[in-house]
């Protein structure tokens, strides 16, 4: 984000940053507010917030807009994103399947030959590579995976057999190992069953999923961040990009279906 802010200081126009989820978009917005010049206007455009209030904040003088694909596509179709010179795609793998992404590509990328595109992503699937080669071959790609590692991470697989259910195996793991834990589940029904099992065993747990509204998700993340909850249940869409320090374990209820998980 810092190179984007620097370029905005040096040239006219605006930058649009697109994230695959509300949490990641708002996290990026917080970073932008911390590092941008005080007189640089910035605004968020996310699906879970009031549309009218967001539209009022986004004026011609707004230099930086951070949002989700559906809201950015709506703003683009209504003509509110004129003058966009920089487009940042944050985590392109899930963006390819996101609502409104096709509109953004057809109306912005294909019609603005002087548009600078920056792609920041921890993963880059074959599908994403083909898409980039076809529609934005001049894009600058920044791979998070290339950043220097700050700590050692070990990976383990646990095979659950016999009478012990997968949920009970997770309960026993948490009872035997201290530390905050993020658990990824494949769907909401799986998440709900695990939540009830954990709370039944007095393990303080919060859930962050697409079925919860913005306020509920923010409250859950804050409870986990502050240490009031020990376990955070989430999925790839809502958990991607969460920046929470001092997490001891990240568990997958199932084998991840993609590198992005």
mmCIF file of N, CA and C in Angstrom, residues 81-184:
data_model
loop_
_atom_site.group_PDB
_atom_site.id
_atom_site.type_symbol
_atom_site.label_atom_id
_atom_site.label_comp_id
_atom_site.label_asym_id
_atom_site.label_seq_id
_atom_site.Cartn_x
_atom_site.Cartn_y
_atom_site.Cartn_z
ATOM 1 N N UNK A 81 -16.256 6.462 -10.261
ATOM 2 C CA UNK A 81 -14.830 6.138 -10.192
ATOM 3 C C UNK A 81 -14.035 6.714 -11.363
ATOM 4 N N UNK A 82 -14.548 7.787 -11.945
ATOM 5 C CA UNK A 82 -13.815 8.437 -13.029
ATOM 6 C C UNK A 82 -12.489 8.993 -12.504
ATOM 7 N N UNK A 83 -11.482 8.918 -13.329
ATOM 8 C CA UNK A 83 -10.173 9.409 -12.916
ATOM 9 C C UNK A 83 -9.322 8.385 -12.207
ATOM 10 N N UNK A 84 -9.757 7.117 -12.189
ATOM 11 C CA UNK A 84 -8.958 6.069 -11.555
ATOM 12 C C UNK A 84 -7.708 5.804 -12.390
ATOM 13 N N UNK A 85 -6.553 5.893 -11.767
ATOM 14 C CA UNK A 85 -5.283 5.665 -12.450
ATOM 15 C C UNK A 85 -4.549 4.447 -11.922
ATOM 16 N N UNK A 86 -4.897 4.015 -10.708
ATOM 17 C CA UNK A 86 -4.224 2.867 -10.094
ATOM 18 C C UNK A 86 -5.283 1.888 -9.591
ATOM 19 N N UNK A 87 -5.131 0.631 -9.947
ATOM 20 C CA UNK A 87 -6.014 -0.427 -9.467
ATOM 21 C C UNK A 87 -5.177 -1.474 -8.753
ATOM 22 N N UNK A 88 -5.531 -1.759 -7.501
ATOM 23 C CA UNK A 88 -4.827 -2.777 -6.712
ATOM 24 C C UNK A 88 -5.775 -3.944 -6.466
ATOM 25 N N UNK A 89 -5.368 -5.131 -6.887
ATOM 26 C CA UNK A 89 -6.141 -6.354 -6.637
ATOM 27 C C UNK A 89 -5.474 -7.097 -5.489
ATOM 28 N N UNK A 90 -6.126 -7.109 -4.351
ATOM 29 C CA UNK A 90 -5.583 -7.737 -3.151
ATOM 30 C C UNK A 90 -6.111 -9.164 -3.059
ATOM 31 N N UNK A 91 -5.246 -10.148 -3.295
ATOM 32 C CA UNK A 91 -5.609 -11.569 -3.310
ATOM 33 C C UNK A 91 -6.480 -11.895 -4.518
ATOM 34 N N UNK A 92 -5.854 -12.080 -5.664
ATOM 35 C CA UNK A 92 -6.590 -12.230 -6.918
ATOM 36 C C UNK A 92 -7.304 -13.575 -7.037
ATOM 37 N N UNK A 93 -6.795 -14.620 -6.412
ATOM 38 C CA UNK A 93 -7.436 -15.934 -6.557
ATOM 39 C C UNK A 93 -8.914 -15.905 -6.165
ATOM 40 N N UNK A 94 -9.284 -15.442 -4.975
ATOM 41 C CA UNK A 94 -10.719 -15.388 -4.650
ATOM 42 C C UNK A 94 -11.456 -14.280 -5.394
ATOM 43 N N UNK A 95 -10.762 -13.235 -5.821
ATOM 44 C CA UNK A 95 -11.432 -12.150 -6.536
ATOM 45 C C UNK A 95 -12.008 -12.625 -7.868
ATOM 46 N N UNK A 96 -11.363 -13.589 -8.507
ATOM 47 C CA UNK A 96 -11.835 -14.057 -9.805
ATOM 48 C C UNK A 96 -13.261 -14.611 -9.738
ATOM 49 N N UNK A 97 -13.645 -15.132 -8.580
ATOM 50 C CA UNK A 97 -14.981 -15.712 -8.428
ATOM 51 C C UNK A 97 -15.942 -14.776 -7.705
ATOM 52 N N UNK A 98 -15.485 -13.577 -7.365
ATOM 53 C CA UNK A 98 -16.306 -12.670 -6.580
ATOM 54 C C UNK A 98 -17.336 -11.939 -7.436
ATOM 55 N N UNK A 99 -18.478 -11.651 -6.833
ATOM 56 C CA UNK A 99 -19.547 -10.933 -7.510
ATOM 57 C C UNK A 99 -19.076 -9.535 -7.910
ATOM 58 N N UNK A 100 -19.259 -9.194 -9.182
ATOM 59 C CA UNK A 100 -18.918 -7.862 -9.665
ATOM 60 C C UNK A 100 -17.546 -7.747 -10.297
ATOM 61 N N UNK A 101 -16.709 -8.775 -10.144
ATOM 62 C CA UNK A 101 -15.343 -8.667 -10.662
ATOM 63 C C UNK A 101 -15.337 -8.558 -12.189
ATOM 64 N N UNK A 102 -16.205 -9.296 -12.870
ATOM 65 C CA UNK A 102 -16.284 -9.216 -14.331
ATOM 66 C C UNK A 102 -16.635 -7.799 -14.790
ATOM 67 N N UNK A 103 -17.521 -7.143 -14.043
ATOM 68 C CA UNK A 103 -17.896 -5.762 -14.377
ATOM 69 C C UNK A 103 -16.702 -4.834 -14.271
ATOM 70 N N UNK A 104 -15.914 -5.013 -13.224
ATOM 71 C CA UNK A 104 -14.733 -4.173 -13.029
ATOM 72 C C UNK A 104 -13.748 -4.345 -14.174
ATOM 73 N N UNK A 105 -13.531 -5.588 -14.570
ATOM 74 C CA UNK A 105 -12.575 -5.849 -15.642
ATOM 75 C C UNK A 105 -13.076 -5.266 -16.957
ATOM 76 N N UNK A 106 -14.353 -5.472 -17.269
ATOM 77 C CA UNK A 106 -14.876 -5.024 -18.552
ATOM 78 C C UNK A 106 -14.975 -3.505 -18.641
ATOM 79 N N UNK A 107 -15.309 -2.839 -17.522
ATOM 80 C CA UNK A 107 -15.527 -1.401 -17.563
ATOM 81 C C UNK A 107 -14.302 -0.573 -17.221
ATOM 82 N N UNK A 108 -13.393 -1.135 -16.492
ATOM 83 C CA UNK A 108 -12.235 -0.351 -16.051
ATOM 84 C C UNK A 108 -10.938 -0.780 -16.723
ATOM 85 N N UNK A 109 -10.580 -2.032 -16.550
ATOM 86 C CA UNK A 109 -9.298 -2.500 -17.063
ATOM 87 C C UNK A 109 -9.244 -2.441 -18.580
ATOM 88 N N UNK A 110 -10.329 -2.854 -19.245
ATOM 89 C CA UNK A 110 -10.308 -2.907 -20.711
ATOM 90 C C UNK A 110 -10.437 -1.534 -21.361
ATOM 91 N N UNK A 111 -10.960 -0.554 -20.641
ATOM 92 C CA UNK A 111 -11.220 0.752 -21.245
ATOM 93 C C UNK A 111 -10.254 1.838 -20.791
ATOM 94 N N UNK A 112 -9.315 1.518 -19.943
ATOM 95 C CA UNK A 112 -8.354 2.513 -19.452
ATOM 96 C C UNK A 112 -6.940 2.051 -19.760
ATOM 97 N N UNK A 113 -6.420 2.377 -20.931
ATOM 98 C CA UNK A 113 -5.099 1.900 -21.334
ATOM 99 C C UNK A 113 -3.956 2.421 -20.465
ATOM 100 N N UNK A 114 -4.173 3.563 -19.773
ATOM 101 C CA UNK A 114 -3.115 4.114 -18.927
ATOM 102 C C UNK A 114 -3.255 3.693 -17.471
ATOM 103 N N UNK A 115 -4.127 2.729 -17.207
ATOM 104 C CA UNK A 115 -4.340 2.258 -15.842
ATOM 105 C C UNK A 115 -3.151 1.428 -15.366
ATOM 106 N N UNK A 116 -2.659 1.735 -14.168
ATOM 107 C CA UNK A 116 -1.592 0.949 -13.556
ATOM 108 C C UNK A 116 -2.231 -0.101 -12.649
ATOM 109 N N UNK A 117 -1.932 -1.362 -12.897
ATOM 110 C CA UNK A 117 -2.533 -2.459 -12.118
ATOM 111 C C UNK A 117 -1.467 -3.111 -11.258
ATOM 112 N N UNK A 118 -1.754 -3.241 -9.971
ATOM 113 C CA UNK A 118 -0.858 -3.914 -9.030
ATOM 114 C C UNK A 118 -1.617 -5.072 -8.410
ATOM 115 N N UNK A 119 -1.013 -6.254 -8.431
ATOM 116 C CA UNK A 119 -1.640 -7.458 -7.880
ATOM 117 C C UNK A 119 -0.821 -7.926 -6.690
ATOM 118 N N UNK A 120 -1.428 -7.898 -5.496
ATOM 119 C CA UNK A 120 -0.763 -8.355 -4.278
ATOM 120 C C UNK A 120 -1.444 -9.629 -3.809
ATOM 121 N N UNK A 121 -0.714 -10.732 -3.735
ATOM 122 C CA UNK A 121 -1.360 -11.994 -3.415
ATOM 123 C C UNK A 121 -0.375 -12.974 -2.795
ATOM 124 N N UNK A 122 -0.858 -13.695 -1.790
ATOM 125 C CA UNK A 122 -0.036 -14.735 -1.183
ATOM 126 C C UNK A 122 0.002 -15.981 -2.054
ATOM 127 N N UNK A 123 -1.047 -16.184 -2.856
ATOM 128 C CA UNK A 123 -1.111 -17.332 -3.746
ATOM 129 C C UNK A 123 -1.423 -16.854 -5.157
ATOM 130 N N UNK A 124 -1.039 -17.662 -6.128
ATOM 131 C CA UNK A 124 -1.288 -17.312 -7.530
ATOM 132 C C UNK A 124 -1.545 -18.617 -8.282
ATOM 133 N N UNK A 125 -2.822 -18.948 -8.458
ATOM 134 C CA UNK A 125 -3.201 -20.199 -9.104
ATOM 135 C C UNK A 125 -2.953 -20.125 -10.611
ATOM 136 N N UNK A 126 -3.008 -21.281 -11.267
ATOM 137 C CA UNK A 126 -2.857 -21.315 -12.725
ATOM 138 C C UNK A 126 -3.956 -20.496 -13.397
ATOM 139 N N UNK A 127 -5.149 -20.548 -12.830
ATOM 140 C CA UNK A 127 -6.259 -19.756 -13.375
ATOM 141 C C UNK A 127 -5.941 -18.260 -13.318
ATOM 142 N N UNK A 128 -5.392 -17.822 -12.181
ATOM 143 C CA UNK A 128 -5.043 -16.408 -12.037
ATOM 144 C C UNK A 128 -3.935 -16.011 -13.005
ATOM 145 N N UNK A 129 -2.942 -16.880 -13.161
ATOM 146 C CA UNK A 129 -1.852 -16.579 -14.083
ATOM 147 C C UNK A 129 -2.368 -16.423 -15.506
ATOM 148 N N UNK A 130 -3.269 -17.312 -15.913
ATOM 149 C CA UNK A 130 -3.844 -17.225 -17.261
ATOM 150 C C UNK A 130 -4.652 -15.941 -17.422
ATOM 151 N N UNK A 131 -5.399 -15.586 -16.386
ATOM 152 C CA UNK A 131 -6.210 -14.366 -16.428
ATOM 153 C C UNK A 131 -5.316 -13.134 -16.568
ATOM 154 N N UNK A 132 -4.252 -13.097 -15.782
ATOM 155 C CA UNK A 132 -3.332 -11.958 -15.835
ATOM 156 C C UNK A 132 -2.678 -11.850 -17.203
ATOM 157 N N UNK A 133 -2.222 -12.974 -17.734
ATOM 158 C CA UNK A 133 -1.573 -12.973 -19.052
ATOM 159 C C UNK A 133 -2.523 -12.467 -20.134
ATOM 160 N N UNK A 134 -3.804 -12.770 -19.992
ATOM 161 C CA UNK A 134 -4.770 -12.399 -21.030
ATOM 162 C C UNK A 134 -5.245 -10.953 -20.927
ATOM 163 N N UNK A 135 -5.549 -10.512 -19.704
ATOM 164 C CA UNK A 135 -6.215 -9.219 -19.545
ATOM 165 C C UNK A 135 -5.326 -8.106 -18.993
ATOM 166 N N UNK A 136 -4.271 -8.455 -18.282
ATOM 167 C CA UNK A 136 -3.421 -7.413 -17.693
ATOM 168 C C UNK A 136 -1.953 -7.850 -17.666
ATOM 169 N N UNK A 137 -1.380 -8.071 -18.845
ATOM 170 C CA UNK A 137 -0.002 -8.574 -18.916
ATOM 171 C C UNK A 137 1.044 -7.616 -18.356
ATOM 172 N N UNK A 138 0.714 -6.339 -18.235
ATOM 173 C CA UNK A 138 1.678 -5.354 -17.726
ATOM 174 C C UNK A 138 1.535 -5.113 -16.228
ATOM 175 N N UNK A 139 0.677 -5.878 -15.577
ATOM 176 C CA UNK A 139 0.448 -5.678 -14.145
ATOM 177 C C UNK A 139 1.700 -5.995 -13.339
ATOM 178 N N UNK A 140 1.896 -5.236 -12.274
ATOM 179 C CA UNK A 140 2.981 -5.507 -11.334
ATOM 180 C C UNK A 140 2.473 -6.488 -10.286
ATOM 181 N N UNK A 141 3.161 -7.612 -10.116
ATOM 182 C CA UNK A 141 2.726 -8.657 -9.192
ATOM 183 C C UNK A 141 3.631 -8.660 -7.966
ATOM 184 N N UNK A 142 3.015 -8.551 -6.802
ATOM 185 C CA UNK A 142 3.740 -8.600 -5.534
ATOM 186 C C UNK A 142 3.282 -9.840 -4.787
ATOM 187 N N UNK A 143 4.201 -10.760 -4.542
ATOM 188 C CA UNK A 143 3.859 -12.010 -3.870
ATOM 189 C C UNK A 143 4.195 -11.911 -2.403
ATOM 190 N N UNK A 144 3.181 -12.023 -1.533
ATOM 191 C CA UNK A 144 3.420 -11.985 -0.094
ATOM 192 C C UNK A 144 4.342 -13.101 0.352
ATOM 193 N N UNK A 145 4.265 -14.220 -0.360
ATOM 194 C CA UNK A 145 5.074 -15.377 0.035
ATOM 195 C C UNK A 145 6.557 -15.103 -0.097
ATOM 196 N N UNK A 146 6.934 -14.066 -0.869
ATOM 197 C CA UNK A 146 8.344 -13.763 -1.055
ATOM 198 C C UNK A 146 8.896 -12.897 0.068
ATOM 199 N N UNK A 147 8.036 -12.416 0.981
ATOM 200 C CA UNK A 147 8.491 -11.589 2.085
ATOM 201 C C UNK A 147 9.290 -12.437 3.062
ATOM 202 N N UNK A 148 10.281 -11.854 3.731
ATOM 203 C CA UNK A 148 11.086 -12.628 4.682
ATOM 204 C C UNK A 148 10.245 -13.152 5.828
ATOM 205 N N UNK A 149 10.492 -14.375 6.236
ATOM 206 C CA UNK A 149 9.737 -15.000 7.317
ATOM 207 C C UNK A 149 10.216 -14.455 8.655
ATOM 208 N N UNK A 150 9.284 -14.149 9.545
ATOM 209 C CA UNK A 150 9.631 -13.589 10.844
ATOM 210 C C UNK A 150 9.641 -14.647 11.940
ATOM 211 N N UNK A 151 9.107 -15.852 11.670
ATOM 212 C CA UNK A 151 9.100 -16.891 12.670
ATOM 213 C C UNK A 151 9.008 -18.255 11.992
ATOM 214 N N UNK A 152 9.437 -19.264 12.722
ATOM 215 C CA UNK A 152 9.388 -20.621 12.182
ATOM 216 C C UNK A 152 7.970 -21.170 12.300
ATOM 217 N N UNK A 153 7.512 -21.829 11.251
ATOM 218 C CA UNK A 153 6.172 -22.421 11.237
ATOM 219 C C UNK A 153 6.306 -23.899 10.899
ATOM 220 N N UNK A 154 5.732 -24.754 11.707
ATOM 221 C CA UNK A 154 5.760 -26.187 11.438
ATOM 222 C C UNK A 154 4.369 -26.650 11.037
ATOM 223 N N UNK A 155 4.315 -27.698 10.194
ATOM 224 C CA UNK A 155 3.045 -28.200 9.678
ATOM 225 C C UNK A 155 2.867 -29.659 10.088
ATOM 226 N N UNK A 156 1.659 -30.005 10.509
ATOM 227 C CA UNK A 156 1.371 -31.370 10.945
ATOM 228 C C UNK A 156 0.000 -31.794 10.438
ATOM 229 N N UNK A 157 -0.144 -33.081 10.175
ATOM 230 C CA UNK A 157 -1.425 -33.661 9.782
ATOM 231 C C UNK A 157 -1.854 -34.671 10.838
ATOM 232 N N UNK A 158 -3.100 -34.602 11.260
ATOM 233 C CA UNK A 158 -3.622 -35.520 12.276
ATOM 234 C C UNK A 158 -4.688 -36.401 11.630
ATOM 235 N N UNK A 159 -4.479 -37.699 11.657
ATOM 236 C CA UNK A 159 -5.455 -38.642 11.120
ATOM 237 C C UNK A 159 -6.402 -39.085 12.240
ATOM 238 N N UNK A 160 -7.703 -38.868 12.027
ATOM 239 C CA UNK A 160 -8.705 -39.211 13.039
ATOM 240 C C UNK A 160 -9.358 -40.530 12.641
ATOM 241 N N UNK A 161 -9.236 -41.532 13.509
ATOM 242 C CA UNK A 161 -9.795 -42.855 13.212
ATOM 243 C C UNK A 161 -10.572 -43.373 14.418
ATOM 244 N N UNK A 162 -11.273 -44.460 14.213
ATOM 245 C CA UNK A 162 -11.998 -45.103 15.307
ATOM 246 C C UNK A 162 -13.213 -44.312 15.748
ATOM 247 N N UNK A 163 -13.534 -44.397 17.028
ATOM 248 C CA UNK A 163 -14.740 -43.761 17.559
ATOM 249 C C UNK A 163 -14.580 -42.255 17.744
ATOM 250 N N UNK A 164 -13.361 -41.786 17.822
ATOM 251 C CA UNK A 164 -13.109 -40.369 18.081
ATOM 252 C C UNK A 164 -13.523 -39.531 16.873
ATOM 253 N N UNK A 165 -14.464 -38.617 17.076
ATOM 254 C CA UNK A 165 -14.891 -37.747 15.985
ATOM 255 C C UNK A 165 -13.850 -36.655 15.758
ATOM 256 N N UNK A 166 -13.947 -36.034 14.610
ATOM 257 C CA UNK A 166 -13.017 -34.965 14.277
ATOM 258 C C UNK A 166 -13.169 -33.791 15.243
ATOM 259 N N UNK A 167 -14.416 -33.467 15.586
ATOM 260 C CA UNK A 167 -14.644 -32.365 16.515
ATOM 261 C C UNK A 167 -14.071 -32.655 17.896
ATOM 262 N N UNK A 168 -14.225 -33.902 18.362
ATOM 263 C CA UNK A 168 -13.680 -34.260 19.676
ATOM 264 C C UNK A 168 -12.156 -34.284 19.645
ATOM 265 N N UNK A 169 -11.586 -34.647 18.504
ATOM 266 C CA UNK A 169 -10.131 -34.609 18.370
ATOM 267 C C UNK A 169 -9.620 -33.179 18.518
ATOM 268 N N UNK A 170 -10.371 -32.218 17.962
ATOM 269 C CA UNK A 170 -9.990 -30.802 18.091
ATOM 270 C C UNK A 170 -10.143 -30.347 19.537
ATOM 271 N N UNK A 171 -11.224 -30.785 20.200
ATOM 272 C CA UNK A 171 -11.420 -30.436 21.612
ATOM 273 C C UNK A 171 -10.260 -30.934 22.447
ATOM 274 N N UNK A 172 -9.853 -32.167 22.251
ATOM 275 C CA UNK A 172 -8.748 -32.738 23.037
ATOM 276 C C UNK A 172 -7.436 -32.028 22.728
ATOM 277 N N UNK A 173 -7.236 -31.671 21.477
ATOM 278 C CA UNK A 173 -6.023 -30.930 21.116
ATOM 279 C C UNK A 173 -5.971 -29.607 21.870
ATOM 280 N N UNK A 174 -7.092 -28.887 21.904
ATOM 281 C CA UNK A 174 -7.127 -27.594 22.571
ATOM 282 C C UNK A 174 -6.996 -27.734 24.084
ATOM 283 N N UNK A 175 -7.510 -28.830 24.630
ATOM 284 C CA UNK A 175 -7.381 -29.062 26.074
ATOM 285 C C UNK A 175 -5.937 -29.373 26.459
ATOM 286 N N UNK A 176 -5.179 -29.928 25.526
ATOM 287 C CA UNK A 176 -3.806 -30.333 25.812
ATOM 288 C C UNK A 176 -2.764 -29.299 25.384
ATOM 289 N N UNK A 177 -3.192 -28.284 24.597
ATOM 290 C CA UNK A 177 -2.252 -27.286 24.097
ATOM 291 C C UNK A 177 -2.788 -25.889 24.368
ATOM 292 N N UNK A 178 -1.980 -25.069 25.010
ATOM 293 C CA UNK A 178 -2.393 -23.707 25.330
ATOM 294 C C UNK A 178 -2.142 -22.784 24.144
ATOM 295 N N UNK A 179 -2.837 -21.666 24.129
ATOM 296 C CA UNK A 179 -2.607 -20.666 23.093
ATOM 297 C C UNK A 179 -3.837 -20.422 22.233
ATOM 298 N N UNK A 180 -3.931 -19.222 21.690
ATOM 299 C CA UNK A 180 -5.059 -18.884 20.829
ATOM 300 C C UNK A 180 -4.976 -19.639 19.512
ATOM 301 N N UNK A 181 -6.131 -19.985 18.972
ATOM 302 C CA UNK A 181 -6.198 -20.860 17.809
ATOM 303 C C UNK A 181 -7.241 -20.368 16.815
ATOM 304 N N UNK A 182 -6.869 -20.341 15.537
ATOM 305 C CA UNK A 182 -7.811 -20.076 14.458
ATOM 306 C C UNK A 182 -8.116 -21.403 13.777
ATOM 307 N N UNK A 183 -9.404 -21.709 13.588
ATOM 308 C CA UNK A 183 -9.796 -22.959 12.944
ATOM 309 C C UNK A 183 -10.601 -22.648 11.683
ATOM 310 N N UNK A 184 -10.137 -23.167 10.560
ATOM 311 C CA UNK A 184 -10.833 -22.988 9.283
ATOM 312 C C UNK A 184 -11.785 -24.165 9.056
#
